[in-house]
CSV table of C-alpha atoms in Angstrom, one decimal:
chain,number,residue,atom,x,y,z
A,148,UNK,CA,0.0,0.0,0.0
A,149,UNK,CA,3.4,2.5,-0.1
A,150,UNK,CA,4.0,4.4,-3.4
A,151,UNK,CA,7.9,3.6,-2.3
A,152,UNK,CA,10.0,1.2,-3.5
A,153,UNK,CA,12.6,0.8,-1.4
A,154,UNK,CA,13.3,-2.4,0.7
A,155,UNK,CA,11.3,-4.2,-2.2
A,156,UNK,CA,13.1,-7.0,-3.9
A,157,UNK,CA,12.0,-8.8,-7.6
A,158,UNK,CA,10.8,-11.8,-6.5
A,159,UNK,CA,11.8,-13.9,-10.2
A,160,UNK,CA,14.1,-13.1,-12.7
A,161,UNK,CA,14.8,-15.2,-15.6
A,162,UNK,CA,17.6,-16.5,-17.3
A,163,UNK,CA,18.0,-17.7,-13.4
A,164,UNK,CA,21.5,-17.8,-12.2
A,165,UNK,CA,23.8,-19.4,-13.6
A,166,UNK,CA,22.5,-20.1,-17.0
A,167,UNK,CA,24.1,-21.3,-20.1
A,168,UNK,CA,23.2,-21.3,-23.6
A,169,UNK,CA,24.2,-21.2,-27.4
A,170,UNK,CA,21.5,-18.8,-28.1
A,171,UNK,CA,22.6,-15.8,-28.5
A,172,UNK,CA,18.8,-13.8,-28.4
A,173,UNK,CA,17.9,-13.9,-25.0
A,174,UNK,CA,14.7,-12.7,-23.6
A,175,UNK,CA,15.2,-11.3,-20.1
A,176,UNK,CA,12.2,-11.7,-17.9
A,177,UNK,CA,11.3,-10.1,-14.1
A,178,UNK,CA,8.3,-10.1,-11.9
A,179,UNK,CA,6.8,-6.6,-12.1
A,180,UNK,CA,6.2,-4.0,-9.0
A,181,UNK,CA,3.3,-2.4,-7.9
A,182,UNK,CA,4.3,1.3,-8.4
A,183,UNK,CA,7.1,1.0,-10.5
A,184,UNK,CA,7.5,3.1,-13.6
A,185,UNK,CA,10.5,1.6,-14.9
A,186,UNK,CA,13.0,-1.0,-14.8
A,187,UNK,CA,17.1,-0.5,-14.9
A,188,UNK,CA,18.2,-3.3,-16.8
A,189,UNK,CA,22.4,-3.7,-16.8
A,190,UNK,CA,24.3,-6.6,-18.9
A,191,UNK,CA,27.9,-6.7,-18.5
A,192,UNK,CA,30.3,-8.9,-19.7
A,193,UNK,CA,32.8,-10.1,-16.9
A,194,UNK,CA,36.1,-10.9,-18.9
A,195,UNK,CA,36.9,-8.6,-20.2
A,196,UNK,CA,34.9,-6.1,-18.2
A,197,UNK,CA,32.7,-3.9,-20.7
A,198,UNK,CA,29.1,-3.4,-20.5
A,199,UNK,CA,27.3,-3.9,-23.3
A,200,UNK,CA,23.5,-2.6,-22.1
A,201,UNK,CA,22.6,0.1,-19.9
A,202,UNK,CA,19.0,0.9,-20.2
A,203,UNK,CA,15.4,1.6,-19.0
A,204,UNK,CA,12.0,-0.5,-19.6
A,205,UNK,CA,9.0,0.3,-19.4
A,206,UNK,CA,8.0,-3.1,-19.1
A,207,UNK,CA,9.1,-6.6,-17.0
A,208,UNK,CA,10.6,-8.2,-20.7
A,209,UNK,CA,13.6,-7.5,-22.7
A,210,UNK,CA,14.5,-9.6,-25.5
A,211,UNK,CA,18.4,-8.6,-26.2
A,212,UNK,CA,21.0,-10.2,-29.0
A,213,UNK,CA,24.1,-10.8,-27.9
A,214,UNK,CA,27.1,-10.6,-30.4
A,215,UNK,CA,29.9,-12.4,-28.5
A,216,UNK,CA,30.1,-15.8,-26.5
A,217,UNK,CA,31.8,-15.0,-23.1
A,218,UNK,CA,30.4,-14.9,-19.2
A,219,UNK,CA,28.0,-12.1,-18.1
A,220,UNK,CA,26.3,-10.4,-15.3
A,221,UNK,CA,22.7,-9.2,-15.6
A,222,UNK,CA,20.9,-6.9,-12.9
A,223,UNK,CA,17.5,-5.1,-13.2
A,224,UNK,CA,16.1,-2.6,-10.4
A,225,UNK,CA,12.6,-1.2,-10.4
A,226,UNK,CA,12.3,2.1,-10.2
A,227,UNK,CA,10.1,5.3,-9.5
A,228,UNK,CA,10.0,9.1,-9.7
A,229,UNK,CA,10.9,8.8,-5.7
A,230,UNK,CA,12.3,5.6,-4.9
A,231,UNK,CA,14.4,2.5,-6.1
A,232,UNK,CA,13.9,-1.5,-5.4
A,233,UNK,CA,16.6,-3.6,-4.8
A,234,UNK,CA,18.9,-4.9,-7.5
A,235,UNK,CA,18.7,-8.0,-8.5
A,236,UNK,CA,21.7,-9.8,-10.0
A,237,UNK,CA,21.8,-13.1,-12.3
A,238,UNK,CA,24.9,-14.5,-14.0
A,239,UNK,CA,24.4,-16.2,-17.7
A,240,UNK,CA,26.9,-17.3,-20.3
A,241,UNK,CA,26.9,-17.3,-24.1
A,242,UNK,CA,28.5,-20.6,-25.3
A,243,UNK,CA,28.7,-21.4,-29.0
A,244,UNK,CA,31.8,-23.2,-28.8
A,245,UNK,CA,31.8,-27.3,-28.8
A,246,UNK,CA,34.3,-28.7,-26.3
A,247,UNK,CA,37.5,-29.9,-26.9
A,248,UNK,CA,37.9,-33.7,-28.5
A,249,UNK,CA,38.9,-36.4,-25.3
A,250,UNK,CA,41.7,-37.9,-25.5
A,251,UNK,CA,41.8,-41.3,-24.0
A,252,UNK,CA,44.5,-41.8,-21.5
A,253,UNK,CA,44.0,-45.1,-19.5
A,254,UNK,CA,43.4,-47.6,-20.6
A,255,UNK,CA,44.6,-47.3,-24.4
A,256,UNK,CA,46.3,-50.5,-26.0
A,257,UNK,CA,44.4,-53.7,-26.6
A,258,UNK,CA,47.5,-55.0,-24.4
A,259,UNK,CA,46.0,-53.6,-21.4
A,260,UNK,CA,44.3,-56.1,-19.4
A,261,UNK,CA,42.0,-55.3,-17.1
A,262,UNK,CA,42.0,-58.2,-14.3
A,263,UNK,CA,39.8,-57.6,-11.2
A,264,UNK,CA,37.5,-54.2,-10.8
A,265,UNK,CA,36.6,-51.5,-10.0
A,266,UNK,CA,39.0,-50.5,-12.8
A,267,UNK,CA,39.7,-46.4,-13.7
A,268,UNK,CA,39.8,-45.2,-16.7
A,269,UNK,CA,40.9,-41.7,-17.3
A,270,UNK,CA,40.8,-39.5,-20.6
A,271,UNK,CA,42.0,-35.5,-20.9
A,272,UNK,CA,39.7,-32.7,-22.4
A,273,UNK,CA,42.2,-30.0,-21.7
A,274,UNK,CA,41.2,-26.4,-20.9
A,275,UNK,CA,37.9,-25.1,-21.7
A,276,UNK,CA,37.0,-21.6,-20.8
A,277,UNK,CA,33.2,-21.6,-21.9
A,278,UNK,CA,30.0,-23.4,-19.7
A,279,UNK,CA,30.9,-26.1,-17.4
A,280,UNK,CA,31.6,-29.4,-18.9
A,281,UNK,CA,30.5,-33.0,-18.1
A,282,UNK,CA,31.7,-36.1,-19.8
A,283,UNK,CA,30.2,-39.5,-21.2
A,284,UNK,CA,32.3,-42.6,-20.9
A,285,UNK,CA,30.7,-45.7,-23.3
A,286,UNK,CA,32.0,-48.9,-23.5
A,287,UNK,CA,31.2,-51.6,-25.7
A,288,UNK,CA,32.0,-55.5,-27.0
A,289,UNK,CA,31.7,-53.6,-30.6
A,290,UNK,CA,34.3,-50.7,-31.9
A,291,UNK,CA,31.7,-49.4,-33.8
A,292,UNK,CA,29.4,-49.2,-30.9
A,293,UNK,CA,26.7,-49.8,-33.3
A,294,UNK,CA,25.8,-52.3,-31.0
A,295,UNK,CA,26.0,-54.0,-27.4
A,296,UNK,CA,26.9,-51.1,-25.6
A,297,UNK,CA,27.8,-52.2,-22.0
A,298,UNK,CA,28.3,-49.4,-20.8
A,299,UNK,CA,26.9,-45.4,-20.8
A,300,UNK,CA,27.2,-43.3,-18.1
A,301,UNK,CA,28.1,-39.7,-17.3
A,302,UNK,CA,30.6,-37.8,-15.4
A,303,UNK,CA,30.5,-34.2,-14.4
A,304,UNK,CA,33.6,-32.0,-12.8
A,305,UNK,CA,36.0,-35.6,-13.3
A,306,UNK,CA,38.1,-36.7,-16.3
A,307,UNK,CA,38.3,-40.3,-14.5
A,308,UNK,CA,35.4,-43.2,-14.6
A,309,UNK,CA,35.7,-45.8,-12.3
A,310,UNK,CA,33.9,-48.7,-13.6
A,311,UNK,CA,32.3,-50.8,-10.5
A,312,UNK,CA,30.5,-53.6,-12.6
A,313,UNK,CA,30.9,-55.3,-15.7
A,314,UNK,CA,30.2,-58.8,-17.0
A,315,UNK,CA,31.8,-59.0,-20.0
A,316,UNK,CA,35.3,-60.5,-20.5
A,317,UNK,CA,37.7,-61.0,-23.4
A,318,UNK,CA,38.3,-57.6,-26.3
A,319,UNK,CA,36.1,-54.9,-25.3
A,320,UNK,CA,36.6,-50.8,-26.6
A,321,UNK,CA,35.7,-47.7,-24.7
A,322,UNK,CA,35.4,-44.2,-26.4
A,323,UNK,CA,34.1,-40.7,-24.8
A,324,UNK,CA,32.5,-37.9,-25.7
A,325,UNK,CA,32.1,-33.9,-24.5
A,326,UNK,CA,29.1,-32.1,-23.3
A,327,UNK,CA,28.6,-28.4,-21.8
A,328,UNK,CA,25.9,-26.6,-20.1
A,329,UNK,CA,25.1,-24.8,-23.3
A,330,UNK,CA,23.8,-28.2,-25.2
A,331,UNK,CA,27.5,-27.9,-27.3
A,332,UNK,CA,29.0,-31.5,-28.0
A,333,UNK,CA,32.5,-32.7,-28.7
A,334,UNK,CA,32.9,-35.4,-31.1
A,335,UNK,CA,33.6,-38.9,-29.5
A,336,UNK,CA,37.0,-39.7,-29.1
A,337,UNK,CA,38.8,-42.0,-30.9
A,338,UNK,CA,38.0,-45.4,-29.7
A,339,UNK,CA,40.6,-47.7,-27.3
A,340,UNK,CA,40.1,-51.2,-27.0
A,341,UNK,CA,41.3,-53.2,-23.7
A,342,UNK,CA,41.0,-56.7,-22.4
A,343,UNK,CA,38.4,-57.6,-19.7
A,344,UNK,CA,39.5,-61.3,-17.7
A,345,UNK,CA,38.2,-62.7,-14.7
């Protein structure tokens, strides 16, 4: 029932924290306030620092295109002709950019053998400076992996898998394959094959 602002916080705010796409048109969303006249909408880029919009709405909705991939920092503020909401703050990053191509590291000669479990195998992605990056270890009786794939599972924050369970014995292959937060996908890796005995 007060005309001011102040003390009043945006209660949603979307992209929500955190967010990452490939898009690179991104409608920017916020609950609206009773008696606000405007909204202070701010998008900077973090690294480097440069701010790319600086501007009032009239509305809760901003759809913005964004010419660069890189990490950014959105805030929006309602405002009045007497008083100012809290600022709200979100982070977001643009991601175009597939990851890297693994590169398998253990095991990776058919003259590995692989005799009682749980067994790691470990692969490198190297450095990737775009949205966070998770990983998907297969392995399979066929190097194709057209087929009778044993094994599909996925690893987030770790270039290591240690595999627990597995049946199968004799000349088996394992391959992985790249995935980030923005829906970008490495190709698979060349595929290793290894020996699975009792």
């Amino acid at each position: 029932n007060t005309t001011s602002l102040a003390g009043q916080t945006i209660t949603t705010a979307t992209p929500v924290d955190d967010y990452a796409t490939k898009d690179t048109a991104i409608t920017f969303n916020w609950s609206a306030l009773a008696n606000a006249t405007s909204y202070h909408l701010v998008i900077v880029k973090t690294s480097p620092t440069s701010e790319v919009l600086n501007t009032l709405e009239s509305s809760n909705s901003k759809k913005f295109p964004f010419t660069s991939e890189g990490k950014y920092i959105w805030s929006v503020q309602a405002l009045n002709s007497t008083s100012a909401s809290s600022t709200v703050y979100r982070n977001i990053t643009i991601d175009k950019t597939n990851p890297n191509l693994p590169v398998l590291v253990s095991p990776k000669a058919v003259t590995d053998t692989i005799y009682s479990l749980p067994s790691t195998f470990t692969w490198d992605i190297g450095v990737d400076n775009g949205s966070v990056v998770s990983d998907s270890i297969y392995i399979s009786t066929d190097s194709t992996f057209n087929s009778n794939i044993l094994i599909s599972d996925k690893v987030i924050g770790a270039e290591s898998y240690s595999l627990s369970s597995l049946s199968n014995t004799g000349k088996l292959f394992w391959r992985v394959r790249s995935i980030d937060a923005a829906g970008n996908t490495s190709s698979y890796s060349v595929a290793k094959p290894f020996i699975k005995k009792n």
